[in-house]
XYZ file of C-alpha atoms in Angstrom:
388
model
C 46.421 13.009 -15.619
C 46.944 16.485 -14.034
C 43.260 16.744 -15.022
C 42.060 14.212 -13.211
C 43.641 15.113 -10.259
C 42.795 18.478 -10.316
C 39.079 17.394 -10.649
C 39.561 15.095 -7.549
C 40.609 18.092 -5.471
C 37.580 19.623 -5.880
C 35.346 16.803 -4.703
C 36.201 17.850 -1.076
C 34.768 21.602 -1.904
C 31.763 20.023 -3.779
C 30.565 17.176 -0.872
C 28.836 19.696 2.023
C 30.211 19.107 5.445
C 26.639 18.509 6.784
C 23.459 17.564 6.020
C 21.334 21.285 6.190
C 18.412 21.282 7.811
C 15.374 21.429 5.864
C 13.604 24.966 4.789
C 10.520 23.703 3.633
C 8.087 21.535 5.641
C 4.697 21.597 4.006
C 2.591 23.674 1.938
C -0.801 25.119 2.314
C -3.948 24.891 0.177
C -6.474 27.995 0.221
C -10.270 26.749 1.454
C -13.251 29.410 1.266
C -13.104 29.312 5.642
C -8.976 29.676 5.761
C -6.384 27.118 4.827
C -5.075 23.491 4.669
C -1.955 22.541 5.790
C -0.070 19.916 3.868
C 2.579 18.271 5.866
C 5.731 17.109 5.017
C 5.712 14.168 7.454
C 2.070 13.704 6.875
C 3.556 13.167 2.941
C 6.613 11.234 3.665
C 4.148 8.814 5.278
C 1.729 8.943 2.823
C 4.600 7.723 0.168
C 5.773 4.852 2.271
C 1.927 3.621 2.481
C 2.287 3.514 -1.371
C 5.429 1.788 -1.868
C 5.008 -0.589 0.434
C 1.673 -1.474 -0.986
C 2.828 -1.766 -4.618
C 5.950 -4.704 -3.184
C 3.096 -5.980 -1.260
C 0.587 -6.000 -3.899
C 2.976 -7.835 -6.325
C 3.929 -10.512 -3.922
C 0.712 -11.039 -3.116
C -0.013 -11.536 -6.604
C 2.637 -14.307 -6.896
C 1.867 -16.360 -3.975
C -2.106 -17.130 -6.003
C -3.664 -14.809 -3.696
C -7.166 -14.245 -4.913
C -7.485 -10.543 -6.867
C -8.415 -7.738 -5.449
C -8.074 -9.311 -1.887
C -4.795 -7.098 -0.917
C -7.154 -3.894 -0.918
C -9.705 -5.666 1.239
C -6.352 -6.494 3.915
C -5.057 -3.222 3.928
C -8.277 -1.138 4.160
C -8.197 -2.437 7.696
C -4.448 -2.912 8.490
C -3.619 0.761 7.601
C -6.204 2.737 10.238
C -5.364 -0.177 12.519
C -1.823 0.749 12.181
C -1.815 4.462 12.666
C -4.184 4.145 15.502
C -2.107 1.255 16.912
C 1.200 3.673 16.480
C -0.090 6.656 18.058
C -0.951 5.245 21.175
C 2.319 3.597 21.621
C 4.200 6.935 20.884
C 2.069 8.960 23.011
C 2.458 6.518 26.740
C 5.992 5.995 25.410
C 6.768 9.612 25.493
C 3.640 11.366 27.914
C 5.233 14.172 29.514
C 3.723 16.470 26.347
C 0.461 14.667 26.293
C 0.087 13.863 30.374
C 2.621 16.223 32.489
C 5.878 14.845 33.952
C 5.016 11.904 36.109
C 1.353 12.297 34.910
C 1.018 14.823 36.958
C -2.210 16.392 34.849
C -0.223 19.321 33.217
C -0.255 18.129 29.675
C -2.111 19.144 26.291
C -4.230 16.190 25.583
C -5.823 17.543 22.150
C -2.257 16.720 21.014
C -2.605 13.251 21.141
C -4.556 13.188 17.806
C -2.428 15.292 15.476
C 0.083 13.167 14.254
C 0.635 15.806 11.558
C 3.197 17.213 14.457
C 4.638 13.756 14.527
C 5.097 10.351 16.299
C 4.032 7.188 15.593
C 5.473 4.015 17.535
C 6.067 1.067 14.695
C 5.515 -1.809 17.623
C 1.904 0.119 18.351
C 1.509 0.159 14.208
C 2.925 -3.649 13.883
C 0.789 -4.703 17.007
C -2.846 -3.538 16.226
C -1.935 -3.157 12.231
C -1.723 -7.351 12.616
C -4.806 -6.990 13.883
C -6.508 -5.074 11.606
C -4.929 -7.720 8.396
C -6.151 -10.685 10.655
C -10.063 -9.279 10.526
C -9.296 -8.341 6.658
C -8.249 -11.807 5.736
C -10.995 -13.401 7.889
C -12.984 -11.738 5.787
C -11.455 -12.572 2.113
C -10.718 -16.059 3.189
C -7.323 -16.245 3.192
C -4.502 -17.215 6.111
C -3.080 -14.123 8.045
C 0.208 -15.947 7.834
C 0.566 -15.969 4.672
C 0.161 -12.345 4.066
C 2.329 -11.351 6.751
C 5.463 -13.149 4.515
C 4.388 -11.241 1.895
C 3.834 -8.023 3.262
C 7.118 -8.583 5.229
C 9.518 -6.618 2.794
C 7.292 -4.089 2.314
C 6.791 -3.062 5.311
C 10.286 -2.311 5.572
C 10.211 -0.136 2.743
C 7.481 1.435 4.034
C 9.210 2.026 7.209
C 12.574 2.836 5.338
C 10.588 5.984 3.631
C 8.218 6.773 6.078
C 11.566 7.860 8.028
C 11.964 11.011 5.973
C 9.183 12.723 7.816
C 11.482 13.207 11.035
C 13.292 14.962 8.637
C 11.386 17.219 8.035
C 9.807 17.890 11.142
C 13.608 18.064 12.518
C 12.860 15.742 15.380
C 14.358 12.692 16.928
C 18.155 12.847 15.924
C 21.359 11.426 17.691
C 23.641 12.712 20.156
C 26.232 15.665 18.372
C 29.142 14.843 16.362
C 31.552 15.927 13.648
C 31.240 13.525 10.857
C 30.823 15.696 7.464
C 27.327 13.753 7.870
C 26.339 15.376 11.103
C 22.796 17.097 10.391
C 22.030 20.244 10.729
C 19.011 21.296 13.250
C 17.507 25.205 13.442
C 18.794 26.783 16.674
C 15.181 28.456 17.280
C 13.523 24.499 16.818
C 11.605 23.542 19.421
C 13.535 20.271 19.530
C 16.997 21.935 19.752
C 18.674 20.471 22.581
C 19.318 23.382 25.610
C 22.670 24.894 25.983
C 24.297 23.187 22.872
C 25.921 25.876 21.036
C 24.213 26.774 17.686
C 26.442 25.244 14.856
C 26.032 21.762 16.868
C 25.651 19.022 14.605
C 23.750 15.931 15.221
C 23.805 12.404 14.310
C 20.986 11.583 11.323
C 19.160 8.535 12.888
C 16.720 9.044 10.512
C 19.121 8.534 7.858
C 20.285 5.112 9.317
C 17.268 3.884 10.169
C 15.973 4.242 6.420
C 19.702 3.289 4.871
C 19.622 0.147 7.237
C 15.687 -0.454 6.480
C 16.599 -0.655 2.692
C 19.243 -2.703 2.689
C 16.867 -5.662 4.875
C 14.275 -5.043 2.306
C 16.973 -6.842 0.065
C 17.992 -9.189 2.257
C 14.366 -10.325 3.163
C 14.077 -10.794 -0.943
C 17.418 -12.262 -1.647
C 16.561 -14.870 1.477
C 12.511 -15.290 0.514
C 13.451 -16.219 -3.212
C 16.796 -18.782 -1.922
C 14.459 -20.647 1.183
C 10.639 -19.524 -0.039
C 9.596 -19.075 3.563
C 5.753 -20.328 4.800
C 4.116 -19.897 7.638
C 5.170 -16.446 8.766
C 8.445 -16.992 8.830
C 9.652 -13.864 6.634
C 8.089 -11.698 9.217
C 9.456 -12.839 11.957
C 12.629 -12.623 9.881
C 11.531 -8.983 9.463
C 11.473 -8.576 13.491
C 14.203 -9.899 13.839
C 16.560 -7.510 11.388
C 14.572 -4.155 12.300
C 14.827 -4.572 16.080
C 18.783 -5.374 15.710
C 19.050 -1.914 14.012
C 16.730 -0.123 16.048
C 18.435 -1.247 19.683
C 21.880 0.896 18.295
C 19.748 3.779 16.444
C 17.528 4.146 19.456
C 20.559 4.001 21.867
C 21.891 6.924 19.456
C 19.247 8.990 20.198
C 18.298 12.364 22.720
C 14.780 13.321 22.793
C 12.782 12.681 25.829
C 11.684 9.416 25.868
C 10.383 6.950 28.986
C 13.377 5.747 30.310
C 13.089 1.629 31.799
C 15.646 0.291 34.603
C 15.911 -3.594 34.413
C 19.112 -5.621 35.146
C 20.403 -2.419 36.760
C 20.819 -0.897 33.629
C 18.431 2.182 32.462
C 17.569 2.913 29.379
C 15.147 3.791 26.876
C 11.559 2.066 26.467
C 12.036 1.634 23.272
C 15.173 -0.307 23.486
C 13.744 -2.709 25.716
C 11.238 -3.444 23.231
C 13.701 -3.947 20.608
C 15.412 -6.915 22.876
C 12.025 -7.974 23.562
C 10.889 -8.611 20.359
C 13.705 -9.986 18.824
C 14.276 -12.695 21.245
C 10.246 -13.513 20.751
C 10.855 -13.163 16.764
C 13.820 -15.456 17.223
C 11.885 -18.113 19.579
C 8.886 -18.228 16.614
C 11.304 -18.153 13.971
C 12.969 -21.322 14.852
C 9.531 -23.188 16.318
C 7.970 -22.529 12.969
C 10.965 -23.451 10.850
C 10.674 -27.312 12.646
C 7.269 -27.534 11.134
C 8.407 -27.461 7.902
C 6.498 -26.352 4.697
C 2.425 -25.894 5.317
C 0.265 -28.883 3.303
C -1.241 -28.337 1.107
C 0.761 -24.667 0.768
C -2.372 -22.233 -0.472
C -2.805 -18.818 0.334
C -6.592 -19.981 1.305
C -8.472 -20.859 4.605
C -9.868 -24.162 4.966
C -12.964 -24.275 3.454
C -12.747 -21.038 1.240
C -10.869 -22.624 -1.693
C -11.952 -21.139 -4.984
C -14.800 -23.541 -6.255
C -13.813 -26.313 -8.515
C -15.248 -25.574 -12.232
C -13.787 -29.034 -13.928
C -15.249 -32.515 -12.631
C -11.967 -33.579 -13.153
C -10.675 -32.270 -10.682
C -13.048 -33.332 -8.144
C -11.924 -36.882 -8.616
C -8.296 -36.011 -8.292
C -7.934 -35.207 -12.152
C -5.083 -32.048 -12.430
C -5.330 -31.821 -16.241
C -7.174 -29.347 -18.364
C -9.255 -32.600 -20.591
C -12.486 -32.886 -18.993
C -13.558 -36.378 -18.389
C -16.930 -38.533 -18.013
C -16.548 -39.789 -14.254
C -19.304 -42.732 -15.631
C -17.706 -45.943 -17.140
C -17.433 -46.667 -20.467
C -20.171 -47.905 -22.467
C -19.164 -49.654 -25.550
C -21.446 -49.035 -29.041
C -22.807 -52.551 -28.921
C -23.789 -52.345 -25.230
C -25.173 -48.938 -25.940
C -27.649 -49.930 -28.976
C -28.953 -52.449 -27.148
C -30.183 -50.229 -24.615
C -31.936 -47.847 -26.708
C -36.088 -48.385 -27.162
C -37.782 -49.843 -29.905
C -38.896 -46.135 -31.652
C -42.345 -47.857 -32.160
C -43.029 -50.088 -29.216
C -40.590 -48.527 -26.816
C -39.563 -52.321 -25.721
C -35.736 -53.235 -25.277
C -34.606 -55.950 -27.605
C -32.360 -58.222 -26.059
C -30.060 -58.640 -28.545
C -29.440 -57.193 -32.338
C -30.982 -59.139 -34.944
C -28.349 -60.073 -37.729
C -27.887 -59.985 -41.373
C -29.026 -63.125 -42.170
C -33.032 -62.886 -39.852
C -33.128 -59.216 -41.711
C -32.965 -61.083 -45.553
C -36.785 -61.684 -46.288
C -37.147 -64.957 -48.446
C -38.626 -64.355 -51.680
C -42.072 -65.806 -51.334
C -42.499 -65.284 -47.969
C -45.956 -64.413 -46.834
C -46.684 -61.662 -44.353
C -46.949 -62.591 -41.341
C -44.535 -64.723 -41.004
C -41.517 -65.474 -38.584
C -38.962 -64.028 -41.587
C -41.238 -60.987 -41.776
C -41.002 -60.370 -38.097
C -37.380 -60.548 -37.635
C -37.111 -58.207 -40.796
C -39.209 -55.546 -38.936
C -37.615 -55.648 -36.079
C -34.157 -55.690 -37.574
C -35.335 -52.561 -39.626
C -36.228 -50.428 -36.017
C -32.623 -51.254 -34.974
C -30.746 -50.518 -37.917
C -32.452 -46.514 -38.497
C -30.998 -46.107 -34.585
C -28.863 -43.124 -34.866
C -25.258 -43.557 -34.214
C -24.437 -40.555 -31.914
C -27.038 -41.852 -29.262
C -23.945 -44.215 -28.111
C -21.827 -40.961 -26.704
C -22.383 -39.746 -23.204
C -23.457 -36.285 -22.298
């Protein structure tokens, strides 16, 4: 027991009091005219792409999408995206790229290297949905669809993505003493002016990727309980991120457009968080009185895979294929066939007794007749009767 207690005195000693800042922020490959730079963020967001792909990619999978098609989306979603979240960050935050109040005394060959950071997620969301829309226009399947399944992902994506503001030691809180607080380089660009040195800082980072990892598992938990159509689960998605992202963002010090409405001023972003959650909630409940889509396919009108059973053209959901033609009994069938020497239908097949010949019956005769033509019918083979 003494042990144990001992032991739990030294868990104080062993947590660290702060989160340090980080030393390393990228790495550089050698090129025959000078180097590469590898960055962190640039990495971080690379990783997110991934695993948001792969939860993607296997929900995809399970709602019968067509194979291969989630590549096709995505191909135009991500560029979309990035392009889509640049421009928000940069005329959400121009004084760098545009001068304060625009007034012309900016660096605009900043606004492409997102390597230095910033990218706005509504930008991303916003033209990234518009890059999936052309992508499943083009594999045939419904935008809405995809969005519910790329829902969670995207969160994930989002959740890791988050790491690169570590990294780059950018947009943190306001300071504070928590044995969290985070840790910030005094000589960083981003260090906030005449805060003394040992300042710590709230993570935001850290609770924006905490809080978007525990909605990926709510968006699951609630997708597999109510199986959401019709984009519901994204608009679920909205709905969650912007409730964490109006208390993060309020959390937050680094210059940023600043919006009075109401009488109240605050950040841009945060209006945009109210904004789209009360739109997300509006759709949400619009869409849920619809109910469940009919018939619920992943597919456009009209670009359903082609039918390969006949069955199933007629309304036939088994695996048996069957003859759409009526049945044709073996009588019915024989009677139908040619004579194999005169090619003339008989009208009916002779029997047993007009096949018998008569002993002393002359050719020629009635008796022989019937006995011919009885023969013809008779050496008919048997399979003819089954349709192909």
């Amino acid at each position: 027991m003494q042990t144990i207690l001992q032991a739990a005195a030294l868990v104080p000693a062993l947590v660290p009091a702060s989160i340090p800042s980080p030393d390393w922020s990228g790495f550089d490959i050698p090129l025959p005219w000078g180097t590469l730079r590898i960055h962190a963020y640039a990495l971080c967001i690379l990783a997110g792409i991934v695993v948001g792909l792969w939860l993607t990619s296997a929900r995809w999978a399970k709602r019968g999408a067509p194979e291969g098609s989630v590549w096709d989306i995505v191909v135009w979603a991500i560029p979309f995206g990035i392009i889509g979240g640049r421009l928000y960050h940069v005329f959400s935050s121009p004084d760098a790229y545009f001068g304060p109040g625009f007034d012309g005394t900016g660096d605009l060959s900043l606004i492409p290297q997102i390597q230095r950071g910033g990218l706005g997620i509504w930008g991303a969301v916003v033209l990234g949905v518009v890059g999936a829309w052309i992508g499943c226009r083009r594999s045939g399947v419904k935008l809405t669809a995809f969005l519910d399944a790329a829902a969670p992902g995207l969160l994930l994506a989002q959740a890791v993505g988050r790491w690169g503001n570590y990294f780059n030691q950018e947009l943190f809180g306001s300071p504070t003493t928590l044995p969290w607080g985070l840790q910030i380089d005094a000589d960083n660009a981003n260090f906030p002016a005449g805060v003394p040195a040992d300042t710590l800082f709230h993570p935001t980072f850290l609770y924006e990727s905490l809080w978007n990892v525990a909605g990926v598992l709510i968006l699951l938990a609630l997708d597999r309980k109510f199986n959401f159509r019709r984009s519901r689960l994204f608009w679920l998605y909205a709905m969650y991120y912007t409730l964490g992202r109006v208390w993060i963002e309020a959390m937050r010090i680094d210059d940023a457009e600043q919006i009075s409405l109401f009488g109240i001023t605050t950040r841009l972003n945060v209006w945009t968080s109210i904004l789209v959650f009360s739109v997300a909630l509006v759709a949400f409940i619009l869409l849920g009185r619809k109910g469940r889509p009919e018939p619920d396919s992943v597919y456009l009108p009209g670009r359903e895979p082609a039918k390969t059973v006949a069955g199933n053209a007629a309304g036939n959901t088994g695996d048996e294929v069957r003859d759409p033609d009526p049945v044709v009994s073996d009588t019915e069938a024989r009677d139908n066939l040619p004579d194999n020497q005169s090619g003339s239908r008989p009208t009916s097949a002779p029997t047993e007794e007009a096949t018998a010949v008569p002993a002393g019956t002359k050719p020629g005769t009635d008796a022989t007749a019937s006995g011919h033509s009885g023969s013809t019918a008779t050496g008919t083979a048997p399979e003819a009767g089954t349709s192909k």
